[in-house]
CSV table of C-alpha atoms in Angstrom, one decimal:
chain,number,residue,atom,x,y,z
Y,372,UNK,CA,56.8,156.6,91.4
Y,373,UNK,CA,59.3,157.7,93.9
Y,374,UNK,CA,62.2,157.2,91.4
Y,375,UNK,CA,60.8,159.6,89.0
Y,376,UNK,CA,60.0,162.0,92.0
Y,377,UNK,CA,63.8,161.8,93.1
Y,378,UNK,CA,64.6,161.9,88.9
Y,379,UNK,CA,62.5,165.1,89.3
Y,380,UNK,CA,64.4,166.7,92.4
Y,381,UNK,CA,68.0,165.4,91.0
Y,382,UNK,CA,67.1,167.5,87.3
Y,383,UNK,CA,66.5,170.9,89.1
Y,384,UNK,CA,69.2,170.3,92.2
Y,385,UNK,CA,72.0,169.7,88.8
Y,386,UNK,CA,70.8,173.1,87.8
Y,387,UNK,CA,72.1,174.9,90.9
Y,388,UNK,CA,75.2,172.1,91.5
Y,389,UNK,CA,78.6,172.8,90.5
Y,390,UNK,CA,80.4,168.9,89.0
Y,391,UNK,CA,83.7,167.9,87.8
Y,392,UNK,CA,85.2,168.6,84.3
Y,393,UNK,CA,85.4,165.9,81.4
Y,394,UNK,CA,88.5,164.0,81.9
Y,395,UNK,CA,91.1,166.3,80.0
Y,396,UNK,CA,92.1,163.4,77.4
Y,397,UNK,CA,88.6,161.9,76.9
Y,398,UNK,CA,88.1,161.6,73.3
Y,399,UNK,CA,85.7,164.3,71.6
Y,400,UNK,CA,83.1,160.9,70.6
Y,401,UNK,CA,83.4,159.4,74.1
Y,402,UNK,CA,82.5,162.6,75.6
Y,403,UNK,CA,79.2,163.0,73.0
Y,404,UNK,CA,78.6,159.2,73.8
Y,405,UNK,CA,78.1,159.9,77.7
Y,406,UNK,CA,76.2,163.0,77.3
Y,407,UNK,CA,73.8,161.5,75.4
Y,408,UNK,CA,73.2,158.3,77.2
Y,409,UNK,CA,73.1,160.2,80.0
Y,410,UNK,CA,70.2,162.4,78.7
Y,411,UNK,CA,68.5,158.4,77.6
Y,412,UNK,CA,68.6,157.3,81.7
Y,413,UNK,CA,67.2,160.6,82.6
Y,414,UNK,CA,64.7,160.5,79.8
Y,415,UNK,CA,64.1,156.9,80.7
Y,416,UNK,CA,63.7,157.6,84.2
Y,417,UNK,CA,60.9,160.0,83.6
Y,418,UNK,CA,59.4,158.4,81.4
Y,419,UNK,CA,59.1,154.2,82.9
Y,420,UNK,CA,57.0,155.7,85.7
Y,421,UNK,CA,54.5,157.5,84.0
Y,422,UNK,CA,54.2,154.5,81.3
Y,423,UNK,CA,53.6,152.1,84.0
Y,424,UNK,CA,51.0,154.4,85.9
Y,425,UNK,CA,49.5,154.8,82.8
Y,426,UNK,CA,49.5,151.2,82.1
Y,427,UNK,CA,48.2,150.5,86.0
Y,428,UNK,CA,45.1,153.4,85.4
Y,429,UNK,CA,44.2,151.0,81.9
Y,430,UNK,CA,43.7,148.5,84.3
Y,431,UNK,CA,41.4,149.9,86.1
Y,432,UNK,CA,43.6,149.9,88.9
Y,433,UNK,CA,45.1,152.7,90.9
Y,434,UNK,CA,48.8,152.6,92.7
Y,435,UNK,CA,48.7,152.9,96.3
Y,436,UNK,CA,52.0,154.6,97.2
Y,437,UNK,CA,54.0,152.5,99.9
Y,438,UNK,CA,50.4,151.4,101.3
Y,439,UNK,CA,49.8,155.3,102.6
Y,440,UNK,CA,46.6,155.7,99.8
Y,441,UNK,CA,46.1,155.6,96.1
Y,442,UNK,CA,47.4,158.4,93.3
Y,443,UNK,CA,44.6,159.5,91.2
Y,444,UNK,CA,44.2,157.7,88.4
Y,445,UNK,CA,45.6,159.9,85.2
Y,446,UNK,CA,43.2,157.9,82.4
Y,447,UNK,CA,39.7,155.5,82.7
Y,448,UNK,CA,40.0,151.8,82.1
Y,449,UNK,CA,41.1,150.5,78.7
Y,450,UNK,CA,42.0,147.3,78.3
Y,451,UNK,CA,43.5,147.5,74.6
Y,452,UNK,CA,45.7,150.3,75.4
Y,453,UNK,CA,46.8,148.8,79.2
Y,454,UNK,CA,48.0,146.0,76.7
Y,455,UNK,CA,49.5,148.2,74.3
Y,456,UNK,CA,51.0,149.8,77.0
Y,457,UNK,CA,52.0,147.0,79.1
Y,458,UNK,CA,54.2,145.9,76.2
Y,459,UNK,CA,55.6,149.8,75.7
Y,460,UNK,CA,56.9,149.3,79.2
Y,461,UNK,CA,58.3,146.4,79.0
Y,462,UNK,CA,60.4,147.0,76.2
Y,463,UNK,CA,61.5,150.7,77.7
Y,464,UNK,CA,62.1,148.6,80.7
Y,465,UNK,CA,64.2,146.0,78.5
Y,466,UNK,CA,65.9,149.4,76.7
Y,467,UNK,CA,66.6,150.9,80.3
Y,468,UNK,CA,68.5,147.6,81.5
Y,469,UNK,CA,71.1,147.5,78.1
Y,470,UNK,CA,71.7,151.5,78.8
Y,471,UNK,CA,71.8,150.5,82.5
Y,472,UNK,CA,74.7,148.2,81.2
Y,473,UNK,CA,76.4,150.8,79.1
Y,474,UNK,CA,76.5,153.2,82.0
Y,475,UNK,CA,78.0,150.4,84.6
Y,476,UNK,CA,80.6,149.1,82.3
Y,477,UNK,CA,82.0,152.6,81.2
Y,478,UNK,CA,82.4,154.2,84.7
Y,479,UNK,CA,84.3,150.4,84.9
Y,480,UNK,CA,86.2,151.0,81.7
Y,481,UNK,CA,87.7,154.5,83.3
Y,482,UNK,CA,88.3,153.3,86.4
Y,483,UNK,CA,90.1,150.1,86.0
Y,484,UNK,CA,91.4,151.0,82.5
Y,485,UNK,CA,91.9,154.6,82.1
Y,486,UNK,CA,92.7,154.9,86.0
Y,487,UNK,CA,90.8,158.2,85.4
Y,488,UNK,CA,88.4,159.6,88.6
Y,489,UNK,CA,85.4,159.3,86.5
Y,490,UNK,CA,83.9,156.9,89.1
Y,491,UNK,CA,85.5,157.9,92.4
Y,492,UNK,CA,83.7,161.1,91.2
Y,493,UNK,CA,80.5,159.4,92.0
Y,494,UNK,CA,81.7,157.2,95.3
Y,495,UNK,CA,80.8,157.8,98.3
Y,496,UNK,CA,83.9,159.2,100.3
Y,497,UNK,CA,84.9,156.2,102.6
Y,498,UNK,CA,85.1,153.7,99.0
Y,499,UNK,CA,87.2,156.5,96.9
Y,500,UNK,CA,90.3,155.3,96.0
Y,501,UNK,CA,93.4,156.6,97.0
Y,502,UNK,CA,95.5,159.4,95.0
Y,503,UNK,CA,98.7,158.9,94.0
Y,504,UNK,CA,101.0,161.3,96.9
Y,505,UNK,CA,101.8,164.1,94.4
Y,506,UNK,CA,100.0,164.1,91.4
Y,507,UNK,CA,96.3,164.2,93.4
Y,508,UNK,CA,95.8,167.9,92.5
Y,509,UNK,CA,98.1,168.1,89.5
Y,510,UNK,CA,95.7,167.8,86.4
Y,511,UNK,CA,92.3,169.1,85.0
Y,512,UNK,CA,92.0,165.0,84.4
Y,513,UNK,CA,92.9,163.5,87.6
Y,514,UNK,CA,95.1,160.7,85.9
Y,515,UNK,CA,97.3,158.9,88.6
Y,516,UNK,CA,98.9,156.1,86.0
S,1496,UNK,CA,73.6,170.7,78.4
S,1497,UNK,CA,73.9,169.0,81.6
S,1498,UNK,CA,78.0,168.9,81.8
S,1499,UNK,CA,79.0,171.0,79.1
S,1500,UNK,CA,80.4,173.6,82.0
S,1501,UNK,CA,82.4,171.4,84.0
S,1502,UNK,CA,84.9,173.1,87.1
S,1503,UNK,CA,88.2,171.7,86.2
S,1504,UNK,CA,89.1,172.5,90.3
S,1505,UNK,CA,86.3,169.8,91.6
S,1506,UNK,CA,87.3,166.2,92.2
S,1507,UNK,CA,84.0,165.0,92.8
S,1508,UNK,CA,80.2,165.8,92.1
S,1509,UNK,CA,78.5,167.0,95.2
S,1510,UNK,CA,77.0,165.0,98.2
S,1511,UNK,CA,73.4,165.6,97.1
S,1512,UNK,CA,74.1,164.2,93.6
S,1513,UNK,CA,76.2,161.4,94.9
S,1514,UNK,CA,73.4,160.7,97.1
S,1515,UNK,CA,70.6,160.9,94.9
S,1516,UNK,CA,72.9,158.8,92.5
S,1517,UNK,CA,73.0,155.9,94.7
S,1518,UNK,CA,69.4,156.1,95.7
S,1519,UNK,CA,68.3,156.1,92.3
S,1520,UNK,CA,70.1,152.8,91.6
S,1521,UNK,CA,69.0,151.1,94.9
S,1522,UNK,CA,65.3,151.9,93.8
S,1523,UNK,CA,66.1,150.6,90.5
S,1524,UNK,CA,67.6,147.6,91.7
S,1525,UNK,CA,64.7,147.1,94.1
S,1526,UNK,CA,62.1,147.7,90.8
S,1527,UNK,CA,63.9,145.9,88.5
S,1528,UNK,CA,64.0,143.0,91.0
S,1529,UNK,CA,60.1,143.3,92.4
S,1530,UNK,CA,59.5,143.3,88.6
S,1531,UNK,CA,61.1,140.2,87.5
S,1532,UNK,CA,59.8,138.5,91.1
S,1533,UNK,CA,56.4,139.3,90.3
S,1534,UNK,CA,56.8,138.1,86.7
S,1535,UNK,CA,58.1,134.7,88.0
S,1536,UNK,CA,55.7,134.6,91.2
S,1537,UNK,CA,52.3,135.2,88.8
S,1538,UNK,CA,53.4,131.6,86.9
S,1539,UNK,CA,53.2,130.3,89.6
S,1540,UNK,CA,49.9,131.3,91.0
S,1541,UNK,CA,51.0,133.1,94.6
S,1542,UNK,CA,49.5,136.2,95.6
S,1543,UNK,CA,51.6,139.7,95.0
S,1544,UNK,CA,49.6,142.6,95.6
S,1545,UNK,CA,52.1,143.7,98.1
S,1546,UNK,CA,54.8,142.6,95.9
S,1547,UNK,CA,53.1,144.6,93.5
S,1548,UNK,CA,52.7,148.1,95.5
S,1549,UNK,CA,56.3,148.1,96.6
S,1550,UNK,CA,57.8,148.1,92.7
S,1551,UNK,CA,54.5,150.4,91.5
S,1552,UNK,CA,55.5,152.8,95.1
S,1553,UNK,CA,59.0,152.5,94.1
């Protein structure tokens, strides 16, 4: 639950946030390709949670939140649909891990093959790499080839 | 749409999304993990309830 909570916060602080530009020479389809799997994880991160509390209440069980007390249950017990759902979940879950994948090996693809800042856009500052000395401030698409 | 307005001056997203970024994946990791330790574990007839409320908590 606390992954959709943080899903939640990240949404509305991206709302108010300012972020980098496309890289200037990132193809028209790439660019489509990313928004769109982005807008899967974020879907996907909403929705996992609420499946597996769902799936938890079908039980007849309850999630106690890092052993502090127990959420309200959203539904009664059902053990048809808990299965139903169980298996919902699981293959989101499965669906989540391939675009999990996708995401990794693209901001992998820029970085060590298009030597764009795609991913030191996302680093943390100490593991950035370094710019090249003069061409760090040059271009709308960061390239330092 | 979530980058359709990008500023062509800014290097790098914010601390708060880097942060929450990286937080997101460490919970993932840590459910994803939990998940498939739970799924192994219950074969094997070990108790996981707390196993269980991390990765539900999480």
């Amino acid at each position: 639950m606390t992954v959709w909570v943080v899903t939640l916060g990240r949404l509305v602080w991206r709302q108010f946030a300012r972020f980098p530009n496309w890289p200037a020479d990132m193809p028209q389809t790439m660019r489509f390709a990313a928004q769109w799997s982005e807008y899967a994880l974020y879907a996907l991160l909403l929705t996992q949670p609420i499946l597996g509390l769902l799936e938890t209440n079908a039980y007849g069980d309850r999630v106690n939140l890092f052993f502090l007390g127990q959420l309200p249950a959203l539904m009664g017990q059902n053990r048809p649909l808990a299965k139903q759902l169980a298996a919902v979940h699981e293959t989101v879950g499965f669906l989540f891990l391939g675009l999990i994948a996708l995401h990794a090996s693209a901001a992998l693809y820029h970085h060590f093959w298009c030597r764009d800042d795609t991913l030191n856009a996302m680093l943390p500052a100490g593991m950035r790499r370094r710019a090249t000395p003069g061409r760090a401030h040059e271009s709308r698409s960061f390239r330092r080839r | 749409m979530l980058r359709a307005d990008g500023d062509p001056e800014l290097r790098v997203f914010d601390p708060m999304i880097r942060s929450l970024h990286w937080l997101t994946l460490f919970l993932v990791i840590t459910i994803f993990g939990l998940a498939f330790s739970i799924e192994f574990g219950s074969s094997r007839g070990r108790p996981l309830r707390s196993s269980s409320c991390i990765a539900r908590s999480a």
